C-alpha positions as protocol buffer text, in pm:
chain_id: "A"
residue {
  index: 1
  type: MET
  ca { x: 0 y: 0 z: 0 }
}
residue {
  index: 2
  type: ALA
  ca { x: 132 y: 339 z: -91 }
}
residue {
  index: 3
  type: GLU
  ca { x: 217 y: 590 z: 173 }
}
residue {
  index: 4
  type: SER
  ca { x: 41 y: 929 z: 148 }
}
residue {
  index: 5
  type: LEU
  ca { x: 251 y: 1225 z: 52 }
}
residue {
  index: 6
  type: LYS
  ca { x: 304 y: 1489 z: 314 }
}
residue {
  index: 7
  type: TYR
  ca { x: 299 y: 1837 z: 168 }
}
residue {
  index: 8
  type: THR
  ca { x: 390 y: 2141 z: 374 }
}
residue {
  index: 9
  type: PRO
  ca { x: 348 y: 2464 z: 183 }
}
residue {
  index: 10
  type: ARG
  ca { x: 642 y: 2699 z: 185 }
}
residue {
  index: 11
  type: PRO
  ca { x: 591 y: 2985 z: 434 }
}
residue {
  index: 12
  type: SER
  ca { x: 528 y: 3323 z: 273 }
}
residue {
  index: 13
  type: THR
  ca { x: 818 y: 3562 z: 267 }
}
residue {
  index: 14
  type: PRO
  ca { x: 782 y: 3908 z: 418 }
}
residue {
  index: 15
  type: GLU
  ca { x: 783 y: 4052 z: 65 }
}
residue {
  index: 16
  type: GLU
  ca { x: 494 y: 3828 z: -38 }
}
residue {
  index: 17
  type: ILE
  ca { x: 298 y: 3919 z: 275 }
}
residue {
  index: 18
  type: ALA
  ca { x: 357 y: 4291 z: 207 }
}
residue {
  index: 19
  type: ALA
  ca { x: 251 y: 4254 z: -157 }
}
residue {
  index: 20
  type: ALA
  ca { x: -68 y: 4073 z: -54 }
}
residue {
  index: 21
  type: ALA
  ca { x: -146 y: 4343 z: 204 }
}
residue {
  index: 22
  type: GLN
  ca { x: -93 y: 4615 z: -57 }
}
residue {
  index: 23
  type: ARG
  ca { x: -321 y: 4433 z: -296 }
}
residue {
  index: 24
  type: ASP
  ca { x: -593 y: 4357 z: -39 }
}
residue {
  index: 25
  type: HIS
  ca { x: -588 y: 4689 z: 150 }
}
residue {
  index: 26
  type: ALA
  ca { x: -487 y: 4947 z: -109 }
}
residue {
  index: 27
  type: ASP
  ca { x: -757 y: 5199 z: -7 }
}
residue {
  index: 28
  type: ALA
  ca { x: -669 y: 5180 z: 363 }
}
residue {
  index: 29
  type: LEU
  ca { x: -298 y: 5212 z: 289 }
}
residue {
  index: 30
  type: GLN
  ca { x: -363 y: 5517 z: 70 }
}
residue {
  index: 31
  type: ALA
  ca { x: -573 y: 5682 z: 343 }
}
residue {
  index: 32
  type: GLY
  ca { x: -305 y: 5603 z: 601 }
}
residue {
  index: 33
  type: MET
  ca { x: -34 y: 5754 z: 383 }
}
residue {
  index: 34
  type: GLU
  ca { x: -242 y: 6069 z: 336 }
}
residue {
  index: 35
  type: LEU
  ca { x: -291 y: 6096 z: 713 }
}
residue {
  index: 36
  type: LEU
  ca { x: 80 y: 6049 z: 778 }
}
residue {
  index: 37
  type: THR
  ca { x: 159 y: 6315 z: 516 }
}
residue {
  index: 38
  type: VAL
  ca { x: -71 y: 6569 z: 683 }
}
residue {
  index: 39
  type: LEU
  ca { x: 66 y: 6487 z: 1030 }
}
residue {
  index: 40
  type: HIS
  ca { x: 421 y: 6524 z: 897 }
}
residue {
  index: 41
  type: ARG
  ca { x: 343 y: 6850 z: 717 }
}
residue {
  index: 42
  type: HIS
  ca { x: 211 y: 7005 z: 1040 }
}
residue {
  index: 43
  type: GLY
  ca { x: 493 y: 6873 z: 1255 }
}
residue {
  index: 44
  type: LEU
  ca { x: 264 y: 6650 z: 1459 }
}
residue {
  index: 45
  type: LEU
  ca { x: 425 y: 6326 z: 1348 }
}
residue {
  index: 46
  type: GLU
  ca { x: 759 y: 6431 z: 1496 }
}
residue {
  index: 47
  type: ALA
  ca { x: 589 y: 6550 z: 1815 }
}
residue {
  index: 48
  type: ALA
  ca { x: 401 y: 6220 z: 1850 }
}
residue {
  index: 49
  type: SER
  ca { x: 724 y: 6031 z: 1791 }
}
residue {
  index: 50
  type: LYS
  ca { x: 892 y: 6226 z: 2071 }
}
residue {
  index: 51
  type: VAL
  ca { x: 599 y: 6159 z: 2304 }
}
residue {
  index: 52
  type: VAL
  ca { x: 625 y: 5785 z: 2237 }
}
residue {
  index: 53
  type: ARG
  ca { x: 1002 y: 5783 z: 2277 }
}
residue {
  index: 54
  type: GLY
  ca { x: 990 y: 6025 z: 2571 }
}
residue {
  index: 55
  type: GLY
  ca { x: 1300 y: 6186 z: 2429 }
}
residue {
  index: 56
  type: GLN
  ca { x: 1453 y: 6521 z: 2498 }
}
residue {
  index: 57
  type: GLY
  ca { x: 1314 y: 6823 z: 2326 }
}
residue {
  index: 58
  type: LEU
  ca { x: 954 y: 6725 z: 2389 }
}
residue {
  index: 59
  type: SER
  ca { x: 874 y: 7047 z: 2574 }
}
residue {
  index: 60
  type: GLY
  ca { x: 1044 y: 7248 z: 2299 }
}
residue {
  index: 61
  type: GLU
  ca { x: 835 y: 7066 z: 2039 }
}
residue {
  index: 62
  type: ALA
  ca { x: 520 y: 7137 z: 2242 }
}
residue {
  index: 63
  type: LEU
  ca { x: 611 y: 7506 z: 2256 }
}
residue {
  index: 64
  type: ALA
  ca { x: 673 y: 7514 z: 1881 }
}
residue {
  index: 65
  type: LEU
  ca { x: 329 y: 7362 z: 1824 }
}
residue {
  index: 66
  type: LEU
  ca { x: 174 y: 7626 z: 2051 }
}
residue {
  index: 67
  type: GLU
  ca { x: 309 y: 7904 z: 1831 }
}
residue {
  index: 68
  type: ARG
  ca { x: 134 y: 7781 z: 1517 }
}
residue {
  index: 69
  type: GLY
  ca { x: -189 y: 7902 z: 1363 }
}
residue {
  index: 70
  type: THR
  ca { x: -536 y: 7901 z: 1510 }
}
residue {
  index: 71
  type: SER
  ca { x: -489 y: 7587 z: 1715 }
}
residue {
  index: 72
  type: THR
  ca { x: -289 y: 7774 z: 1978 }
}
residue {
  index: 73
  type: LEU
  ca { x: -576 y: 7828 z: 2220 }
}
residue {
  index: 74
  type: LEU
  ca { x: -708 y: 7478 z: 2170 }
}
residue {
  index: 75
  type: ILE
  ca { x: -372 y: 7319 z: 2242 }
}
residue {
  index: 76
  type: ARG
  ca { x: -310 y: 7540 z: 2545 }
}
residue {
  index: 77
  type: ASN
  ca { x: -654 y: 7460 z: 2684 }
}
residue {
  index: 78
  type: LEU
  ca { x: -602 y: 7088 z: 2626 }
}
residue {
  index: 79
  type: LEU
  ca { x: -267 y: 7099 z: 2805 }
}
residue {
  index: 80
  type: GLU
  ca { x: -418 y: 7289 z: 3098 }
}
residue {
  index: 81
  type: ALA
  ca { x: -713 y: 7048 z: 3116 }
}
residue {
  index: 82
  type: ALA
  ca { x: -474 y: 6752 z: 3109 }
}
residue {
  index: 83
  type: ARG
  ca { x: -266 y: 6905 z: 3388 }
}
residue {
  index: 84
  type: MET
  ca { x: -577 y: 6973 z: 3594 }
}
residue {
  index: 85
  type: LEU
  ca { x: -710 y: 6620 z: 3541 }
}
residue {
  index: 86
  type: SER
  ca { x: -374 y: 6465 z: 3631 }
}
residue {
  index: 87
  type: ASP
  ca { x: -389 y: 6642 z: 3969 }
}
residue {
  index: 88
  type: LEU
  ca { x: -724 y: 6485 z: 4056 }
}
residue {
  index: 89
  type: ASP
  ca { x: -744 y: 6172 z: 4268 }
}
residue {
  index: 90
  type: PRO
  ca { x: -947 y: 5915 z: 4070 }
}
residue {
  index: 91
  type: GLU
  ca { x: -1130 y: 5796 z: 4384 }
}
residue {
  index: 92
  type: ASN
  ca { x: -1234 y: 6152 z: 4471 }
}
residue {
  index: 93
  type: THR
  ca { x: -1342 y: 6210 z: 4112 }
}
residue {
  index: 94
  type: ALA
  ca { x: -1552 y: 5892 z: 4117 }
}
residue {
  index: 95
  type: THR
  ca { x: -1711 y: 5990 z: 4449 }
}
residue {
  index: 96
  type: LEU
  ca { x: -1783 y: 6340 z: 4322 }
}
residue {
  index: 97
  type: GLY
  ca { x: -1932 y: 6198 z: 4001 }
}
residue {
  index: 98
  type: ARG
  ca { x: -2166 y: 5972 z: 4198 }
}
residue {
  index: 99
  type: ALA
  ca { x: -2260 y: 6260 z: 4429 }
}
residue {
  index: 100
  type: ILE
  ca { x: -2345 y: 6484 z: 4132 }
}
residue {
  index: 101
  type: THR
  ca { x: -2549 y: 6207 z: 3970 }
}
residue {
  index: 102
  type: ASN
  ca { x: -2743 y: 6139 z: 4291 }
}
residue {
  index: 103
  type: GLY
  ca { x: -2793 y: 6511 z: 4351 }
}
residue {
  index: 104
  type: LEU
  ca { x: -2924 y: 6566 z: 3999 }
}
residue {
  index: 105
  type: ASN
  ca { x: -3160 y: 6270 z: 4036 }
}
residue {
  index: 106
  type: GLU
  ca { x: -3289 y: 6399 z: 4371 }
}
residue {
  index: 107
  type: GLY
  ca { x: -3331 y: 6749 z: 4228 }
}
residue {
  index: 108
  type: ALA
  ca { x: -3516 y: 6620 z: 3922 }
}
residue {
  index: 109
  type: ALA
  ca { x: -3745 y: 6411 z: 4144 }
}
residue {
  index: 110
  type: ARG
  ca { x: -3828 y: 6714 z: 4361 }
}
residue {
  index: 111
  type: VAL
  ca { x: -3904 y: 6922 z: 4052 }
}
residue {
  index: 112
  type: ALA
  ca { x: -4120 y: 6644 z: 3910 }
}
residue {
  index: 113
  type: ARG
  ca { x: -4313 y: 6628 z: 4238 }
}
residue {
  index: 114
  type: GLU
  ca { x: -4340 y: 7010 z: 4224 }
}
residue {
  index: 115
  type: GLU
  ca { x: -4200 y: 7034 z: 4577 }
}
residue {
  index: 116
  type: ARG
  ca { x: -4125 y: 7380 z: 4705 }
}
residue {
  index: 117
  type: VAL
  ca { x: -3889 y: 7464 z: 4989 }
}
residue {
  index: 118
  type: GLY
  ca { x: -4005 y: 7703 z: 5253 }
}
residue {
  index: 119
  type: LEU
  ca { x: -3789 y: 7890 z: 5501 }
}
residue {
  index: 120
  type: GLY
  ca { x: -3879 y: 7647 z: 5781 }
}
residue {
  index: 121
  type: GLU
  ca { x: -3779 y: 7344 z: 5576 }
}
residue {
  index: 122
  type: LEU
  ca { x: -3461 y: 7518 z: 5464 }
}
residue {
  index: 123
  type: LEU
  ca { x: -3359 y: 7582 z: 5823 }
}
residue {
  index: 124
  type: GLY
  ca { x: -3459 y: 7226 z: 5915 }
}
residue {
  index: 125
  type: LEU
  ca { x: -3237 y: 7089 z: 5638 }
}
residue {
  index: 126
  type: LEU
  ca { x: -2936 y: 7239 z: 5815 }
}
residue {
  index: 127
  type: LYS
  ca { x: -2977 y: 6959 z: 6075 }
}
residue {
  index: 128
  type: ASP
  ca { x: -2971 y: 6688 z: 5807 }
}
residue {
  index: 129
  type: PRO
  ca { x: -2628 y: 6515 z: 5813 }
}
residue {
  index: 130
  type: ASP
  ca { x: -2629 y: 6472 z: 5433 }
}
residue {
  index: 131
  type: VAL
  ca { x: -2698 y: 6842 z: 5383 }
}
residue {
  index: 132
  type: GLN
  ca { x: -2427 y: 6930 z: 5636 }
}
residue {
  index: 133
  type: VAL
  ca { x: -2170 y: 6720 z: 5449 }
}
residue {
  index: 134
  type: ALA
  ca { x: -2274 y: 6871 z: 5115 }
}
residue {
  index: 135
  type: LEU
  ca { x: -2260 y: 7225 z: 5253 }
}
residue {
  index: 136
  type: SER
  ca { x: -1918 y: 7159 z: 5405 }
}
residue {
  index: 137
  type: ALA
  ca { x: -1792 y: 7029 z: 5069 }
}
residue {
  index: 138
  type: MET
  ca { x: -1939 y: 7330 z: 4887 }
}
residue {
  index: 139
  type: VAL
  ca { x: -1781 y: 7572 z: 5135 }
}
residue {
  index: 140
  type: GLY
  ca { x: -1445 y: 7400 z: 5077 }
}
residue {
  index: 141
  type: ILE
  ca { x: -1489 y: 7427 z: 4701 }
}
residue {
  index: 142
  type: LEU
  ca { x: -1583 y: 7795 z: 4730 }
}
residue {
  index: 143
  type: LYS
  ca { x: -1284 y: 7869 z: 4955 }
}
residue {
  index: 144
  type: GLY
  ca { x: -1041 y: 7694 z: 4721 }
}
residue {
  index: 145
  type: PHE
  ca { x: -1198 y: 7859 z: 4418 }
}
residue {
  index: 146
  type: GLY
  ca { x: -1184 y: 8204 z: 4580 }
}
residue {
  index: 147
  type: HIS
  ca { x: -827 y: 8157 z: 4700 }
}
residue {
  index: 148
  type: THR
  ca { x: -708 y: 8063 z: 4352 }
}
residue {
  index: 149
  type: LEU
  ca { x: -894 y: 8353 z: 4190 }
}
residue {
  index: 150
  type: ARG
  ca { x: -753 y: 8599 z: 4446 }
}
residue {
  index: 151
  type: LEU
  ca { x: -396 y: 8477 z: 4383 }
}
residue {
  index: 152
  type: ALA
  ca { x: -447 y: 8500 z: 4007 }
}
residue {
  index: 153
  type: ASP
  ca { x: -577 y: 8855 z: 4046 }
}
residue {
  index: 154
  type: GLU
  ca { x: -282 y: 8952 z: 4265 }
}
residue {
  index: 155
  type: ARG
  ca { x: -39 y: 8808 z: 4009 }
}
residue {
  index: 156
  type: GLN
  ca { x: -214 y: 8989 z: 3728 }
}
residue {
  index: 157
  type: HIS
  ca { x: -179 y: 9321 z: 3905 }
}
residue {
  index: 158
  type: ALA
  ca { x: 178 y: 9256 z: 4023 }
}
residue {
  index: 159
  type: PRO
  ca { x: 467 y: 9427 z: 3842 }
}
residue {
  index: 160
  type: ALA
  ca { x: 572 y: 9232 z: 3533 }
}
residue {
  index: 161
  type: SER
  ca { x: 913 y: 9148 z: 3682 }
}
residue {
  index: 162
  type: THR
  ca { x: 756 y: 8959 z: 3975 }
}
residue {
  index: 163
  type: ARG
  ca { x: 484 y: 8772 z: 3783 }
}
residue {
  index: 164
  type: ARG
  ca { x: 501 y: 8397 z: 3755 }
}
residue {
  index: 165
  type: THR
  ca { x: 355 y: 8216 z: 3458 }
}
residue {
  index: 166
  type: THR
  ca { x: 306 y: 7891 z: 3646 }
}
residue {
  index: 167
  type: GLY
  ca { x: 60 y: 7775 z: 3906 }
}
residue {
  index: 168
  type: GLU
  ca { x: 99 y: 7812 z: 4278 }
}
residue {
  index: 169
  type: ASP
  ca { x: 285 y: 7485 z: 4306 }
}
residue {
  index: 170
  type: GLY
  ca { x: 558 y: 7594 z: 4062 }
}
residue {
  index: 171
  type: ARG
  ca { x: 425 y: 7415 z: 3752 }
}
């Protein structure tokens, strides 16, 4: 009885794989090349490369991007928002998010029930432990907010030689 032939196809070479990908995905490759060209033309490809590598000159590249065109304010605002968000404790943010959601739900329910708050109830609410915690948190937020605004105003009115362009913590 004859023995069956064992055939193992030759593995594709990298060149063959690349040619097949070019053939099968020509539209996607063209769109990707156009995107890379635009990113390169605007200097964003080099900036992204530096971010990934974490190399030197990243802050200089960021400053150069800030000096270009109409995107200056957008980029500055995004950087400030990122800095602000990186200072937040994720657990506190999650707790605050849940508190806002619960507060909005409670407020919507009271409006739906057409409940009104009289002076007596308002004064009575001051004894409620949940209201006391919320008021304490709001007072803390207001104090921090006011303190930061006052410092910013003082810096704005300070002589130019003594102004700092960073936040209170030196950033």
